Coordinates of C-alpha atoms and ligand atoms in Angstrom, one line a residue:
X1 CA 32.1 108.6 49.7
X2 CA 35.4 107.6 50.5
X3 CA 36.3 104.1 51.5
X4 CA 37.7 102.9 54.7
X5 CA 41.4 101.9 54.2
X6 CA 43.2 99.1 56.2
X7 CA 46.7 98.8 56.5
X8 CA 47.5 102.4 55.3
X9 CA 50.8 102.9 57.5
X10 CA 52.0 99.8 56.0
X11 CA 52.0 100.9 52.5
X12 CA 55.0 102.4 50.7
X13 CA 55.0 106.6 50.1
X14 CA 54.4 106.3 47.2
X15 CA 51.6 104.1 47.2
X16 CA 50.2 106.5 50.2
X17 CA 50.2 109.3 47.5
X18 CA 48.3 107.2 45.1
X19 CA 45.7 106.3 47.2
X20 CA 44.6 109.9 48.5
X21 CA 44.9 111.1 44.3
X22 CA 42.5 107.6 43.4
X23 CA 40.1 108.7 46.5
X24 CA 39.8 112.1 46.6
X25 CA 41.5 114.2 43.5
X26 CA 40.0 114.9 40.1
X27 CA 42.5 116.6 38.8
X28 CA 45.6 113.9 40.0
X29 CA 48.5 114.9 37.7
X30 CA 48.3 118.4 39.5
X31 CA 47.3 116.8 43.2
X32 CA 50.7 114.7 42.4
X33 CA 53.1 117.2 41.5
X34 CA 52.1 119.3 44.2
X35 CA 52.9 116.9 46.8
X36 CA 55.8 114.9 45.0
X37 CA 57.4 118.3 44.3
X38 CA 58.1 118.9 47.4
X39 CA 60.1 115.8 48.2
X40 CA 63.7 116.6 48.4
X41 CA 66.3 114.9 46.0
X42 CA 68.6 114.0 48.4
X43 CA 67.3 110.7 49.8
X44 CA 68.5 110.5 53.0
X45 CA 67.4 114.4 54.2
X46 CA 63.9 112.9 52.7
X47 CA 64.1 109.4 54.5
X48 CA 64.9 110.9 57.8
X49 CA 62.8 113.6 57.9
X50 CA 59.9 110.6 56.3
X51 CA 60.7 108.9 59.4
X52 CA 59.6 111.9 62.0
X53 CA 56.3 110.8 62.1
X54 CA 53.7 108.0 61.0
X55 CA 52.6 108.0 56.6
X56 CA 54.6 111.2 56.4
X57 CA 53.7 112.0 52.5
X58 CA 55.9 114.9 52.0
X59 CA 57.3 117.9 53.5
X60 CA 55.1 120.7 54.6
X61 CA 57.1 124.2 54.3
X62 CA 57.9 127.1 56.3
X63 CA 60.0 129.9 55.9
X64 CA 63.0 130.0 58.4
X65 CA 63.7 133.8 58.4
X66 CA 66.2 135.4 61.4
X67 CA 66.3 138.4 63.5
X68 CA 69.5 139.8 63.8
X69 CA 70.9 143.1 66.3
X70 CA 69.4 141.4 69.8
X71 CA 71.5 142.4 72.3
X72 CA 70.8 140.4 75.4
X73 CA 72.9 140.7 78.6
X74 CA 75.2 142.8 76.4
X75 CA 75.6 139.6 73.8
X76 CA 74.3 140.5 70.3
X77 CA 72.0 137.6 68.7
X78 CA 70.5 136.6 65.3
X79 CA 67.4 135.1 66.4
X80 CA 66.2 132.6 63.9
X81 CA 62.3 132.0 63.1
X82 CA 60.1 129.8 61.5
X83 CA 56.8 130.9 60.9
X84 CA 54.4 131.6 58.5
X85 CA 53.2 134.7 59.5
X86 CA 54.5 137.9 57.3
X87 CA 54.5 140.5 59.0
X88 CA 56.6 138.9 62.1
X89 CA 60.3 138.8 61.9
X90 CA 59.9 142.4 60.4
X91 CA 59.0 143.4 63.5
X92 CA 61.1 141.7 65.2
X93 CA 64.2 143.0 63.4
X94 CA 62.6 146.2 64.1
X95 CA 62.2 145.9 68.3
X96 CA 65.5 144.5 68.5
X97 CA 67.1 147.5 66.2
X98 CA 65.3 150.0 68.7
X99 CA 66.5 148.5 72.0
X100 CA 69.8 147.8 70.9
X101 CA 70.3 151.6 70.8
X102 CA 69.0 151.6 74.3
X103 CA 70.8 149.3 76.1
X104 CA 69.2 146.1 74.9
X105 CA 67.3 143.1 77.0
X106 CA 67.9 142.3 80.4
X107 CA 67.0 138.3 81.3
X108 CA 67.5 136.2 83.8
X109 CA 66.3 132.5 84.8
X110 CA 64.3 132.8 88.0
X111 CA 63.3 128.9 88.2
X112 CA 63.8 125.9 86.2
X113 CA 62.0 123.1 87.7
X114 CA 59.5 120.8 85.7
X115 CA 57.2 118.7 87.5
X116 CA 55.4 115.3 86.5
X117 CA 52.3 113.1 88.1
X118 CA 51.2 109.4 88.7
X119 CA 47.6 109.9 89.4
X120 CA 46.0 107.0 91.0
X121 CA 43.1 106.2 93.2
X122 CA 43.0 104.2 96.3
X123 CA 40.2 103.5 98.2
X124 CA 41.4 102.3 102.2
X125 CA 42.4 104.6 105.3
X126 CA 43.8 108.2 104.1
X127 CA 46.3 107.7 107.5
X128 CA 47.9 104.5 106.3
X129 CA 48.6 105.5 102.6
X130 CA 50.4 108.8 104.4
X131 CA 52.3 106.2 106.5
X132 CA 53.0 103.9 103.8
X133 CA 53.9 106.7 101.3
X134 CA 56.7 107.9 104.1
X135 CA 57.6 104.5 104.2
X136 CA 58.0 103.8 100.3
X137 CA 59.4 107.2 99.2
X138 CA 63.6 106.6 99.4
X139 CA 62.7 103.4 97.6
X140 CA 60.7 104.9 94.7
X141 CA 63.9 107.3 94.4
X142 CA 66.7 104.5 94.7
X143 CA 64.8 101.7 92.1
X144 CA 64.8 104.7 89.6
X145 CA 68.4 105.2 89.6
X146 CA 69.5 103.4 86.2
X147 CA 67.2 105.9 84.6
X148 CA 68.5 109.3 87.0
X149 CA 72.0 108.3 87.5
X150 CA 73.7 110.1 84.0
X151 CA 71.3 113.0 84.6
X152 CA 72.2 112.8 88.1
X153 CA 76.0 112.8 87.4
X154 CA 75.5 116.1 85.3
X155 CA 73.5 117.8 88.0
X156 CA 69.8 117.3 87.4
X157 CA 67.6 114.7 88.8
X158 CA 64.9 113.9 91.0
X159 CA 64.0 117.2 93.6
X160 CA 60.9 115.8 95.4
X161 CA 58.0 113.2 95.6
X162 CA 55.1 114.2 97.2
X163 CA 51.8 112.4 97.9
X164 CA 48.5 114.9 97.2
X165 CA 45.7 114.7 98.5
X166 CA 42.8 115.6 95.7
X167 CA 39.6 113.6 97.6
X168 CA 37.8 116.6 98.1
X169 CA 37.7 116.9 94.1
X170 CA 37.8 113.9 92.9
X171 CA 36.2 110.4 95.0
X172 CA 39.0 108.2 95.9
X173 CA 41.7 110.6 93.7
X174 CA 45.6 111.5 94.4
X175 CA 48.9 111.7 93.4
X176 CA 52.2 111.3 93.3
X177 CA 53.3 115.0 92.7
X178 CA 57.0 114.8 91.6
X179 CA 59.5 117.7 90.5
X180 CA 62.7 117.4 88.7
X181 CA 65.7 119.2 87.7
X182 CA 66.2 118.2 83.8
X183 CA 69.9 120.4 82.5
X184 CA 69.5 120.9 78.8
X185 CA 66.4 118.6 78.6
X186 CA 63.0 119.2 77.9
X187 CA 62.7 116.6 80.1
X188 CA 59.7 115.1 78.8
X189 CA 61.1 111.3 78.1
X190 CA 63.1 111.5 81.6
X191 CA 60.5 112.5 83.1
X192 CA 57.6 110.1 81.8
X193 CA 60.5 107.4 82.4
X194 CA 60.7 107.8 86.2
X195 CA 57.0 108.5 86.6
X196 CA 56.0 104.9 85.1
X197 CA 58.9 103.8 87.3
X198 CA 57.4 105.3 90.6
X199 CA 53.9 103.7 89.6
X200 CA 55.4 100.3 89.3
X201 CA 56.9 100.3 92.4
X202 CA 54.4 102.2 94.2
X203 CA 51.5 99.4 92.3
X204 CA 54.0 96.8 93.8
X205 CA 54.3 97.2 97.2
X206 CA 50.8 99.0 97.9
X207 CA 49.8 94.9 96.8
X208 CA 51.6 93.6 99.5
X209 CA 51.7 96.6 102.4
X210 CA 48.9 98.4 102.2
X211 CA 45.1 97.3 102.7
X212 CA 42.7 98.7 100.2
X213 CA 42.4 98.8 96.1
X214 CA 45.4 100.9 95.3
X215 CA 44.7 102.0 91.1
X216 CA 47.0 103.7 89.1
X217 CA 45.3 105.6 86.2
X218 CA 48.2 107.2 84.7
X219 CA 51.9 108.3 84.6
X220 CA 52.5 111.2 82.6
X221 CA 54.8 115.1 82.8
X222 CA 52.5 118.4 83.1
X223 CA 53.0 120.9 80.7
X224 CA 52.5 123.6 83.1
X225 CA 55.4 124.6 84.9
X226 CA 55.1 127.5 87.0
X227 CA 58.4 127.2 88.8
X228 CA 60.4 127.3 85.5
X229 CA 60.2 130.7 84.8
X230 CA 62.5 133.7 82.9
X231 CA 62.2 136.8 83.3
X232 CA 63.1 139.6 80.6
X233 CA 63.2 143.2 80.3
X234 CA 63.3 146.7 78.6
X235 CA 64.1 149.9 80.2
X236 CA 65.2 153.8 79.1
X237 CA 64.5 157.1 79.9
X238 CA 61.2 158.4 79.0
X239 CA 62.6 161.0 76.9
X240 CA 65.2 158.0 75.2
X241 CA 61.9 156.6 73.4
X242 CA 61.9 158.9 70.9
X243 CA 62.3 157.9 67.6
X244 CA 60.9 157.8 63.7
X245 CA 57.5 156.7 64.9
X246 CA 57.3 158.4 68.4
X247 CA 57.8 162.3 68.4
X248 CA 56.1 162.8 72.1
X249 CA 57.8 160.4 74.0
X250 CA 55.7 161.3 77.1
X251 CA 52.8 160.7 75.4
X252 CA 53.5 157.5 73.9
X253 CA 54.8 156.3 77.7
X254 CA 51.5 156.7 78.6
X255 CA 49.6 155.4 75.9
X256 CA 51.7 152.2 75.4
X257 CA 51.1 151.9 79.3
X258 CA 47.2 152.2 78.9
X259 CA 47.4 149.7 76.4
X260 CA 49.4 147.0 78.6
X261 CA 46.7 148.3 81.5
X262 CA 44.2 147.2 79.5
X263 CA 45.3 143.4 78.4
X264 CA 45.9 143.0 82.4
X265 CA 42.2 143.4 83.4
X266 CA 40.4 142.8 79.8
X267 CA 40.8 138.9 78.6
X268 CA 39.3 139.4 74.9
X269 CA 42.3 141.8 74.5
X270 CA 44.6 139.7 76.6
X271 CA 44.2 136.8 74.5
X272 CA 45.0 139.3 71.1
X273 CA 47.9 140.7 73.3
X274 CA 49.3 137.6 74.3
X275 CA 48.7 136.0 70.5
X276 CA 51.4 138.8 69.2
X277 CA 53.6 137.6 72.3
X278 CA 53.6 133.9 70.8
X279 CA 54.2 134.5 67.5
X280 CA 58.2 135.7 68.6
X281 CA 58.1 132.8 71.1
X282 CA 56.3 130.0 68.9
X283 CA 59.1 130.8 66.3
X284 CA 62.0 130.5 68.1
X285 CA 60.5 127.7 69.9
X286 CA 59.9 126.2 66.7
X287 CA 63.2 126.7 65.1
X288 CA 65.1 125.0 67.6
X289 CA 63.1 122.3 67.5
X290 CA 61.1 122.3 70.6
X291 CA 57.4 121.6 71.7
X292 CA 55.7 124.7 70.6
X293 CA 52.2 123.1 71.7
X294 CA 54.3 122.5 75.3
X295 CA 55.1 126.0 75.5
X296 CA 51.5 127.2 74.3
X297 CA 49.9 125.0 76.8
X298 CA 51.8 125.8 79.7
X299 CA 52.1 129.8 79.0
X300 CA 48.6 129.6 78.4
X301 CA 47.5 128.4 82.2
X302 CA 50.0 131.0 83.4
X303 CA 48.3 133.5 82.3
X304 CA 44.9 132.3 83.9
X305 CA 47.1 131.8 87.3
X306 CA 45.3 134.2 89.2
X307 CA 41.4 133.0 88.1
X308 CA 41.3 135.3 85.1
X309 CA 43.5 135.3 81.8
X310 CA 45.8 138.3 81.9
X311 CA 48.7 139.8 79.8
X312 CA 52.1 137.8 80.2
X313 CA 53.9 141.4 80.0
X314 CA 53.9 144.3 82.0
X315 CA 54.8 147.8 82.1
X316 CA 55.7 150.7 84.4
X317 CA 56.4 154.3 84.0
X318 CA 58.0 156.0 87.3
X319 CA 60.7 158.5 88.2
X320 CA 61.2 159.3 84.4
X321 CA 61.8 155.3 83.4
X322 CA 59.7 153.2 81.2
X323 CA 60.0 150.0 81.9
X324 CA 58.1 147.0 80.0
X325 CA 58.8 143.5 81.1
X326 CA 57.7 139.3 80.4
X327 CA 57.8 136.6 83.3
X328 CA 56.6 133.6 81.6
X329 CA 56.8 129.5 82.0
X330 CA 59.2 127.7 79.5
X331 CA 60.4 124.5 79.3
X332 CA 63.0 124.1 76.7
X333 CA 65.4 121.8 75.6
X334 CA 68.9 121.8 73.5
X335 CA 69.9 118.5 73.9
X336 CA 67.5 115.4 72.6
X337 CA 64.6 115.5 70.8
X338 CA 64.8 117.2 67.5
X339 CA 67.6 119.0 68.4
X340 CA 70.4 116.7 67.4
X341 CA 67.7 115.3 64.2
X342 CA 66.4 117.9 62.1
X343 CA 69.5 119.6 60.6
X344 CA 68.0 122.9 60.3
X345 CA 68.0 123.0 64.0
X346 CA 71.3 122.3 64.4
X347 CA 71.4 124.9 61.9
X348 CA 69.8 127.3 64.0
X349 CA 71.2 126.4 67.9
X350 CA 74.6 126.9 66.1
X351 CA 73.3 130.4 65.3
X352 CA 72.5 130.7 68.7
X353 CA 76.0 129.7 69.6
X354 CA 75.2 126.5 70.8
X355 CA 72.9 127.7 73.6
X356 CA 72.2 126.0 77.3
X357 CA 68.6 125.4 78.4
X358 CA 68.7 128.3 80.5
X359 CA 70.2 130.6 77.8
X360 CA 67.9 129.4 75.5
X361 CA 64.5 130.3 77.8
X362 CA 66.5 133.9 77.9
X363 CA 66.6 134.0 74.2
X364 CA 63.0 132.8 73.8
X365 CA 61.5 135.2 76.5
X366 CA 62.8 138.0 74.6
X367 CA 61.5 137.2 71.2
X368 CA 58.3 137.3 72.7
X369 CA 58.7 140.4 74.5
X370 CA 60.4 142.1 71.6
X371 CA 57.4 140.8 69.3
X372 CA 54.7 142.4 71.8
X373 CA 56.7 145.5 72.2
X374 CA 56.9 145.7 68.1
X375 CA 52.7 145.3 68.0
X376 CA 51.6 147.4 71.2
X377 CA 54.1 150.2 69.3
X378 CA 52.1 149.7 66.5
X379 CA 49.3 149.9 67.7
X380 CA 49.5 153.0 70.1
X381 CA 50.4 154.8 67.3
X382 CA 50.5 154.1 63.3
X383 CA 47.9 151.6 63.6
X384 CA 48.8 148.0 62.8
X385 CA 47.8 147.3 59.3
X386 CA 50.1 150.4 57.6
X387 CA 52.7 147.3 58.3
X388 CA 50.8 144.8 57.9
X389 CA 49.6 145.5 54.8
X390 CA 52.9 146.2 53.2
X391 CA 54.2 142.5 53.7
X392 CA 50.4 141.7 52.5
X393 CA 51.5 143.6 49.2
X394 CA 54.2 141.3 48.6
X395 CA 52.4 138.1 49.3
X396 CA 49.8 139.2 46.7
X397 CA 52.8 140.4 44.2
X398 CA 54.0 137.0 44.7
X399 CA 50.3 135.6 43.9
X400 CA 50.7 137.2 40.6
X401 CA 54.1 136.0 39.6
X402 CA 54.9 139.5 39.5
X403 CA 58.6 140.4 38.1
X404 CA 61.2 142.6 39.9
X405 CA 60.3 144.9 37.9
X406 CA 56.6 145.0 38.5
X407 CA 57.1 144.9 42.5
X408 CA 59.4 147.7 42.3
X409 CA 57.1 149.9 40.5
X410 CA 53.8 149.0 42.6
X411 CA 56.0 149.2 45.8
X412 CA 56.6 152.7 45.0
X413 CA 52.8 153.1 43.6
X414 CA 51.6 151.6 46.8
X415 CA 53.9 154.2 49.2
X416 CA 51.2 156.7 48.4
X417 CA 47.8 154.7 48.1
X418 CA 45.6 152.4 50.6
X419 CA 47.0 148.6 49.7
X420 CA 43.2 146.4 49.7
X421 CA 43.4 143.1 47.7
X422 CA 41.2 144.7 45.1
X423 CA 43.8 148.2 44.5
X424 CA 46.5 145.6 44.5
X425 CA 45.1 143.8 41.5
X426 CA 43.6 146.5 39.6
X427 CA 47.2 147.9 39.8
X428 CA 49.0 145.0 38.5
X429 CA 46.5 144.8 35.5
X430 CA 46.8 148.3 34.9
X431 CA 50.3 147.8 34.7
X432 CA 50.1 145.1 32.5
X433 CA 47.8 146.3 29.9
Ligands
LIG1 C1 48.9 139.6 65.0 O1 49.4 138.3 64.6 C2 49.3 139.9 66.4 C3 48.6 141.2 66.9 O2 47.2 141.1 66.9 C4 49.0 141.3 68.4 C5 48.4 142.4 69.2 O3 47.2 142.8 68.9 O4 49.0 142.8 70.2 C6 49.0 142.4 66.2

């Protein structure tokens, strides 16, 4: 049984190490290679990215791949993507290949406000804390200017504080319900920054103004951000849809339609539906270095707006058009954070040619929609494992150590025969006998 360790964080990284092979490795030469193999020569990459987070150890991988041919409001992208997940900038590369031959995405930012909360309790007349709240309002926003005046000079700031009412759920419960406008930000240190701000203040002169026991139990952003939303879209004749993979055009309108019918009303295939849709966004999102358990979150609820979890896209076939379409909640950042840390994300906003905020939500919304359009495709017609199962040839290729030479051949071998695991390996020993 292992032993509790004081004072872990304190130790060096290498002593770290050492104490995870002495407690729970047999085998520690190999446990210590595999984690000290991964630490990167160059010791200031490794120190800074060591000092992301608490008894950091080493560097966990994932592939950055990229997406090129986007064409979004008639500007061509490369879409970069981290993810582990092999089948996904394949298809990615593929959507964005098939609607750059038919005019491309369409985007555009309907909303961009975030919103954050100081949820306290107070126990005295409802009547006075509405009076007082009036009262106390211009100075909550004035006493938080050192921390809103640079994001006030570049546009952004403070839109509203309201007080909320939530008695009738909670005994004694409300809330200061505030939305701001954060630029390039994610927002999320502004934000938390003016809340705990408005709850000192508020705390301060509830003592002396206002009769009753005025609590606050906590400052803190919401995730979910309905009124920060981007739209994108894909649209072409009916007859324009045909292609390799789709020889009845009609027919495939139709389909593709009943199958975006059915992750509106049917939430075990929503969920599925709206899993392929995060895989483009959580990539992107991750890639530039932004909260891809923010975005998650907050897309997530979205989708349960109306009391039932639904599909995030949508699609319509009328008057000889097929239309298919994403509205979702993101709030993104280019500026702060990771963005200006991890070089890789410089790396990949520079890509994006240096993208705003707003561009970037744009960019994001149609990797996702792109990825959905790639799966539903798939799926309403081939069937999703004949590509699936090709990138699942190479990871097992790659198991194997098999040469160039070997992938070529059982690439070719595998055009014509069912890829299982088992095939796959009988294959290779064949070959190798
Ligand atoms: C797999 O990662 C994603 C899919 O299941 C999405 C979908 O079913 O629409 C293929």
């Amino acid at each position: 049984m292992p032993k509790t360790i004081y004072g872990f964080s304190k130790l060096s990284k290498s002593e770290k190490v050492e104490w995870l092979l002495d407690t729970y490795f047999e085998d520690k030469t190999n446990a210590r290679i595999l984690v000290t193999q991964y630490w990167n020569s160059n010791e200031k990459l490794q120190k800074l990215h060591d000092e992301f987070i608490e008894n950091t150890i080493t560097n966990y991988y994932l592939p950055l791949g990229v997406a090129p041919n986007f064409l979004i409001n008639n500007m061509l992208y490369t879409i970069p993507m981290a993810i582990e997940e092999s089948s996904v900038v394949a298809a990615a590369s593929k959507a964005a290949k098939f609607w750059l031959d038919r005019g491309g995405f369409k985007t555009e930012v309907i909303s961009t406000e975030k919103i954050g909360q100081v949820h306290f309790t107070f126990s005295g007349d409802q009547n006075e804390l509405k009076n007082f709240f009036t009262t106390i309002k211009p100075k909550l926003i004035s006493k938080s200017a050192p921390i809103t005046k640079n994001m006030q000079r570049r546009g952004g700031g403070i839109l509203d504080i309201e007080l909320r009412d939530k008695t009738t759920n909670l005994n004694n419960y409300y809330q200061l319900h505030a939305t701001f406008e954060t630029l390039d930000a994610m927002g999320a240190n502004f934000i938390n920054s003016c809340l705990e701000q408005f709850a000192k203040i508020f705390k301060e002169e509830a003592e002396s103004s206002l009769n009753g026991d005025l609590d606050i139990v906590m400052s803190i952003l919401s995730n979910y951000v309905p009124n920060c939303i981007v739209r994108a879209e894909v649209s072409c004749k009916i007859e324009e849809l045909q292609s390799k993979d789709i020889e009845n055009p009609a027919l495939f309108a139709k389909k593709y339609k009943q199958a975006i019918d059915i992750a509106e009303i049917e939430p075990y295939r929503a969920v599925t539906h709206n899993k392929g849709i995060m895989n483009g966004i959580d990539a992107v999102v991750l890639a530039t270095g932004n909260d891809f358990r923010a975005v998650e979150a907050g897309i997530h609820a979205y989708a349960s707006r109306n009391g039932q979890y639904s599909s995030l896209t949508h699609c319509s076939v009328a008057d000889n058009i097929f239309k298919f379409w994403i509205e979702i909640p993101l709030a993104l950042g280019t500026v702060g954070g990771l963005t200006s840390l991890h070089p890789l994300v410089k790396f990949a906003l520079e890509l994006l040619e240096k993208p705003t905020a707003r561009e970037l939500m744009q960019i994001v919304a149609v990797a996702g929609l792109a990825q959905n359009f790639a799966a539903v495709k798939s799926l309403t017609t081939t069937g999703i494992q004949e590509g699936h199962m090709k990138m699942h040839l190479m990871n097992i290729l790659n198991q194997f150590e098999a040469t160039s030479a070997e992938k070529n051949e059982l690439v070719e071998h595998f055009k014509t025969n069912v890829v299982t695991h088992s095939a796959v390996v009988e294959a290779i020993e064949n070959l190798r006998k």
